[in-house]
Structure formats: C-alpha cells, structure tokens
Amino acid sequence: MAVPKKKMSKSRRDRRRAHEALGKLHLSACPQCRAMIRPHTVCYNCGMYRGVKYLEIKTDDAKS
Ligand SMILES: [Zn+2]
C-alpha cells in the first residue's frame, strides 16, 4: 500500500481543505407554483415535473 513519506502539516492539510466547502444550492422557480426548487427535479410543493403530476401532495384538507 502506498504510504505518505512525510507527515503533512496541519497548515498544508487545512490549506487543502479550504477549497472543500460545498457550493451554494442552485434553485429555480417551479413553473406551476413558483416555489423555489432544484432544477430537473419533481417539485415537492405541487408534485409536478414538466407538466406531469408525479407526486400526491398531502394537505390538511385532504384528510377524510
Ligand atoms: Zn411546484
């Protein structure tokens, strides 16, 4: 197994990890309900994707 020749200093290690932060989430408005959703995903607010309903969204008034 490959083994590091020298211990990496905390400074070098932390400098590398300075670039590992996750980027900002990209969001776009749902064409049906204008909720902010991730692109190319089913909207979790109205259950629609490209004009087709894929999810039944449970609401309080639907309990009966
Ligand atoms: Zn929607």
Tab-separated table of N, CA, C and O and ligand atoms in Angstrom:
chain	number	residue	atom	x	y	z
A	1	MET	N	0.843	-1.189	0.000
A	1	MET	CA	0.000	0.000	0.000
A	1	MET	C	0.874	1.233	0.000
A	1	MET	O	1.901	1.279	0.682
A	2	ALA	N	0.467	2.215	-0.739
A	2	ALA	CA	1.221	3.476	-0.769
A	2	ALA	C	1.109	4.171	0.579
A	2	ALA	O	0.025	4.236	1.161
A	3	VAL	N	2.249	4.633	1.075
A	3	VAL	CA	2.292	5.269	2.389
A	3	VAL	C	2.916	6.650	2.229
A	3	VAL	O	3.911	6.786	1.504
A	4	PRO	N	2.355	7.669	2.871
A	4	PRO	CA	2.953	9.004	2.755
A	4	PRO	C	4.354	9.022	3.347
A	4	PRO	O	4.602	8.436	4.409
A	5	LYS	N	5.270	9.684	2.640
A	5	LYS	CA	6.661	9.704	3.085
A	5	LYS	C	6.843	10.608	4.292
A	5	LYS	O	7.656	10.315	5.172
A	6	LYS	N	6.119	11.727	4.285
A	6	LYS	CA	6.274	12.708	5.369
A	6	LYS	C	4.893	13.066	5.919
A	6	LYS	O	3.909	13.060	5.178
A	7	LYS	N	4.873	13.379	7.201
A	7	LYS	CA	3.622	13.843	7.789
A	7	LYS	C	3.239	15.175	7.155
A	7	LYS	O	4.091	16.054	6.991
A	8	MET	N	1.962	15.310	6.808
A	8	MET	CA	1.505	16.586	6.252
A	8	MET	C	1.164	17.516	7.405
A	8	MET	O	0.431	17.132	8.325
A	9	SER	N	1.722	18.716	7.373
A	9	SER	CA	1.496	19.665	8.469
A	9	SER	C	0.027	20.082	8.523
A	9	SER	O	-0.687	20.002	7.522
A	10	LYS	N	-0.391	20.502	9.696
A	10	LYS	CA	-1.770	20.982	9.847
A	10	LYS	C	-2.032	22.127	8.883
A	10	LYS	O	-3.130	22.266	8.334
A	11	SER	N	-1.025	22.949	8.695
A	11	SER	CA	-1.181	24.105	7.804
A	11	SER	C	-1.454	23.658	6.380
A	11	SER	O	-2.382	24.139	5.736
A	12	ARG	N	-0.662	22.711	5.866
A	12	ARG	CA	-0.865	22.226	4.490
A	12	ARG	C	-2.196	21.527	4.360
A	12	ARG	O	-2.917	21.704	3.373
A	13	ARG	N	-2.527	20.679	5.346
A	13	ARG	CA	-3.798	19.954	5.324
A	13	ARG	C	-4.967	20.936	5.300
A	13	ARG	O	-5.889	20.806	4.504
A	14	ASP	N	-4.918	21.951	6.172
A	14	ASP	CA	-6.027	22.893	6.264
A	14	ASP	C	-6.104	23.781	5.032
A	14	ASP	O	-7.195	24.196	4.628
A	15	ARG	N	-4.943	24.075	4.409
A	15	ARG	CA	-4.964	24.864	3.184
A	15	ARG	C	-5.663	24.075	2.079
A	15	ARG	O	-6.414	24.632	1.277
A	16	ARG	N	-5.434	22.768	2.022
A	16	ARG	CA	-6.118	21.950	1.021
A	16	ARG	C	-7.617	21.964	1.286
A	16	ARG	O	-8.422	22.119	0.375
A	17	ARG	N	-8.002	21.797	2.551
A	17	ARG	CA	-9.429	21.711	2.888
A	17	ARG	C	-10.145	23.055	2.779
A	17	ARG	O	-11.377	23.095	2.825
A	18	ALA	N	-9.393	24.125	2.627
A	18	ALA	CA	-10.026	25.443	2.474
A	18	ALA	C	-10.873	25.481	1.210
A	18	ALA	O	-11.773	26.302	1.078
A	19	HIS	N	-10.622	24.583	0.245
A	19	HIS	CA	-11.358	24.581	-1.024
A	19	HIS	C	-12.440	23.514	-1.059
A	19	HIS	O	-13.031	23.284	-2.098
A	20	GLU	N	-12.687	22.815	0.049
A	20	GLU	CA	-13.625	21.686	0.035
A	20	GLU	C	-15.038	22.048	0.463
A	20	GLU	O	-15.881	21.159	0.564
A	21	ALA	N	-15.310	23.299	0.713
A	21	ALA	CA	-16.660	23.689	1.135
A	21	ALA	C	-17.652	23.427	0.015
A	21	ALA	O	-17.317	23.547	-1.164
A	22	LEU	N	-18.884	23.053	0.372
A	22	LEU	CA	-19.925	22.809	-0.621
A	22	LEU	C	-20.419	24.134	-1.183
A	22	LEU	O	-20.499	25.131	-0.463
A	23	GLY	N	-20.730	24.112	-2.448
A	23	GLY	CA	-21.214	25.326	-3.099
A	23	GLY	C	-22.651	25.623	-2.754
A	23	GLY	O	-23.345	24.809	-2.139
A	24	LYS	N	-23.088	26.784	-3.157
A	24	LYS	CA	-24.464	27.206	-2.925
A	24	LYS	C	-25.403	26.343	-3.768
A	24	LYS	O	-25.075	26.005	-4.917
A	25	LEU	N	-26.569	25.988	-3.200
A	25	LEU	CA	-27.567	25.206	-3.915
A	25	LEU	C	-28.174	26.037	-5.047
A	25	LEU	O	-28.565	27.182	-4.835
A	26	HIS	N	-28.241	25.458	-6.252
A	26	HIS	CA	-28.858	26.163	-7.365
A	26	HIS	C	-30.369	25.925	-7.334
A	26	HIS	O	-30.804	24.784	-7.233
A	27	LEU	N	-31.124	26.990	-7.405
A	27	LEU	CA	-32.582	26.893	-7.320
A	27	LEU	C	-33.227	27.640	-8.480
A	27	LEU	O	-32.688	28.630	-8.974
A	28	SER	N	-34.374	27.123	-8.904
A	28	SER	CA	-35.157	27.835	-9.915
A	28	SER	C	-36.624	27.750	-9.513
A	28	SER	O	-37.016	26.871	-8.758
A	29	ALA	N	-37.433	28.655	-10.020
A	29	ALA	CA	-38.841	28.716	-9.641
A	29	ALA	C	-39.624	27.632	-10.374
A	29	ALA	O	-39.427	27.409	-11.565
A	30	CYS	N	-40.539	26.935	-9.657
A	30	CYS	CA	-41.420	25.945	-10.266
A	30	CYS	C	-42.384	26.652	-11.214
A	30	CYS	O	-42.972	27.661	-10.850
A	31	PRO	N	-42.540	26.163	-12.452
A	31	PRO	CA	-43.447	26.839	-13.397
A	31	PRO	C	-44.907	26.799	-12.952
A	31	PRO	O	-45.701	27.651	-13.371
A	32	GLN	N	-45.312	25.811	-12.118
A	32	GLN	CA	-46.700	25.698	-11.680
A	32	GLN	C	-46.978	26.586	-10.465
A	32	GLN	O	-47.922	27.346	-10.456
A	33	CYS	N	-46.158	26.413	-9.403
A	33	CYS	CA	-46.498	27.069	-8.140
A	33	CYS	C	-45.477	28.118	-7.724
A	33	CYS	O	-45.631	28.729	-6.675
A	34	ARG	N	-44.450	28.353	-8.523
A	34	ARG	CA	-43.421	29.366	-8.282
A	34	ARG	C	-42.581	29.087	-7.042
A	34	ARG	O	-41.832	29.956	-6.609
A	35	ALA	N	-42.682	27.888	-6.447
A	35	ALA	CA	-41.821	27.573	-5.311
A	35	ALA	C	-40.390	27.377	-5.819
A	35	ALA	O	-40.173	26.974	-6.954
A	36	MET	N	-39.409	27.684	-4.977
A	36	MET	CA	-38.022	27.523	-5.375
A	36	MET	C	-37.637	26.041	-5.248
A	36	MET	O	-37.710	25.456	-4.171
A	37	ILE	N	-37.245	25.439	-6.389
A	37	ILE	CA	-36.913	24.008	-6.402
A	37	ILE	C	-35.565	23.821	-7.085
A	37	ILE	O	-35.102	24.694	-7.811
A	38	ARG	N	-34.966	22.647	-6.866
A	38	ARG	CA	-33.724	22.316	-7.566
A	38	ARG	C	-34.083	21.974	-9.009
A	38	ARG	O	-35.104	21.327	-9.254
A	39	PRO	N	-33.267	22.370	-9.989
A	39	PRO	CA	-33.580	22.105	-11.381
A	39	PRO	C	-33.614	20.606	-11.676
A	39	PRO	O	-32.882	19.825	-11.048
A	40	HIS	N	-34.431	20.191	-12.624
A	40	HIS	CA	-34.552	18.808	-13.099
A	40	HIS	C	-35.051	17.864	-12.013
A	40	HIS	O	-34.723	16.669	-12.011
A	41	THR	N	-35.851	18.368	-11.065
A	41	THR	CA	-36.414	17.527	-10.018
A	41	THR	C	-37.918	17.779	-9.927
A	41	THR	O	-38.402	18.827	-10.325
A	42	VAL	N	-38.638	16.778	-9.384
A	42	VAL	CA	-40.062	16.940	-9.145
A	42	VAL	C	-40.246	17.988	-8.054
A	42	VAL	O	-39.540	17.976	-7.049
A	43	CYS	N	-41.179	18.887	-8.247
A	43	CYS	CA	-41.453	19.916	-7.243
A	43	CYS	C	-42.110	19.255	-6.032
A	43	CYS	O	-43.106	18.559	-6.170
A	44	TYR	N	-41.553	19.492	-4.832
A	44	TYR	CA	-42.121	18.902	-3.631
A	44	TYR	C	-43.245	19.751	-3.063
A	44	TYR	O	-43.854	19.392	-2.069
A	45	ASN	N	-43.527	20.877	-3.677
A	45	ASN	CA	-44.641	21.708	-3.231
A	45	ASN	C	-45.932	21.323	-3.945
A	45	ASN	O	-46.981	21.239	-3.333
A	46	CYS	N	-45.870	21.054	-5.276
A	46	CYS	CA	-47.083	20.729	-6.029
A	46	CYS	C	-47.007	19.346	-6.686
A	46	CYS	O	-48.004	18.870	-7.212
A	47	GLY	N	-45.833	18.666	-6.671
A	47	GLY	CA	-45.715	17.314	-7.217
A	47	GLY	C	-45.631	17.242	-8.729
A	47	GLY	O	-45.729	16.152	-9.292
A	48	MET	N	-45.423	18.359	-9.397
A	48	MET	CA	-45.392	18.384	-10.859
A	48	MET	C	-43.953	18.398	-11.362
A	48	MET	O	-43.055	18.957	-10.730
A	49	TYR	N	-43.751	17.790	-12.527
A	49	TYR	CA	-42.488	17.933	-13.242
A	49	TYR	C	-42.784	17.947	-14.730
A	49	TYR	O	-43.382	17.005	-15.251
A	50	ARG	N	-42.451	19.010	-15.422
A	50	ARG	CA	-42.679	19.205	-16.858
A	50	ARG	C	-44.131	18.936	-17.242
A	50	ARG	O	-44.415	18.207	-18.195
A	51	GLY	N	-45.060	19.438	-16.449
A	51	GLY	CA	-46.477	19.343	-16.751
A	51	GLY	C	-47.123	18.022	-16.388
A	51	GLY	O	-48.294	17.822	-16.669
A	52	VAL	N	-46.375	17.079	-15.778
A	52	VAL	CA	-46.931	15.787	-15.393
A	52	VAL	C	-46.907	15.691	-13.879
A	52	VAL	O	-45.900	16.030	-13.247
A	53	LYS	N	-48.023	15.205	-13.285
A	53	LYS	CA	-48.076	15.056	-11.830
A	53	LYS	C	-47.441	13.731	-11.434
A	53	LYS	O	-47.866	12.673	-11.889
A	54	TYR	N	-46.389	13.779	-10.630
A	54	TYR	CA	-45.686	12.570	-10.211
A	54	TYR	C	-45.920	12.248	-8.745
A	54	TYR	O	-45.747	11.109	-8.329
A	55	LEU	N	-46.272	13.254	-7.934
A	55	LEU	CA	-46.416	13.034	-6.504
A	55	LEU	C	-47.783	13.523	-6.046
A	55	LEU	O	-48.268	14.552	-6.528
A	56	GLU	N	-48.400	12.754	-5.129
A	56	GLU	CA	-49.609	13.233	-4.476
A	56	GLU	C	-49.168	14.011	-3.250
A	56	GLU	O	-48.539	13.458	-2.347
A	57	ILE	N	-49.471	15.295	-3.228
A	57	ILE	CA	-49.068	16.129	-2.103
A	57	ILE	C	-50.174	16.099	-1.056
A	57	ILE	O	-51.329	16.423	-1.347
A	58	LYS	N	-49.787	15.661	0.169
A	58	LYS	CA	-50.773	15.578	1.247
A	58	LYS	C	-50.985	16.961	1.852
A	58	LYS	O	-50.042	17.641	2.210
A	59	THR	N	-52.243	17.337	1.956
A	59	THR	CA	-52.584	18.603	2.617
A	59	THR	C	-53.576	18.315	3.723
A	59	THR	O	-54.181	17.244	3.780
A	60	ASP	N	-53.758	19.271	4.631
A	60	ASP	CA	-54.635	19.064	5.783
A	60	ASP	C	-56.092	18.870	5.361
A	60	ASP	O	-56.819	18.107	5.982
A	61	ASP	N	-56.537	19.561	4.291
A	61	ASP	CA	-57.930	19.462	3.887
A	61	ASP	C	-58.219	18.132	3.179
A	61	ASP	O	-59.372	17.797	2.962
A	62	ALA	N	-57.203	17.348	2.802
A	62	ALA	CA	-57.412	16.083	2.098
A	62	ALA	C	-57.621	14.921	3.066
A	62	ALA	O	-57.726	13.775	2.650
A	63	LYS	N	-57.649	15.165	4.390
A	63	LYS	CA	-57.834	14.090	5.360
A	63	LYS	C	-59.310	13.802	5.549
A	63	LYS	O	-60.021	14.530	6.240
A	64	SER	N	-59.836	12.745	4.951
A	64	SER	CA	-61.214	12.349	5.180
A	64	SER	C	-61.473	10.966	4.632
A	64	SER	O	-60.650	10.415	3.923
B	1	ZN	ZN	-44.474	23.318	-7.875
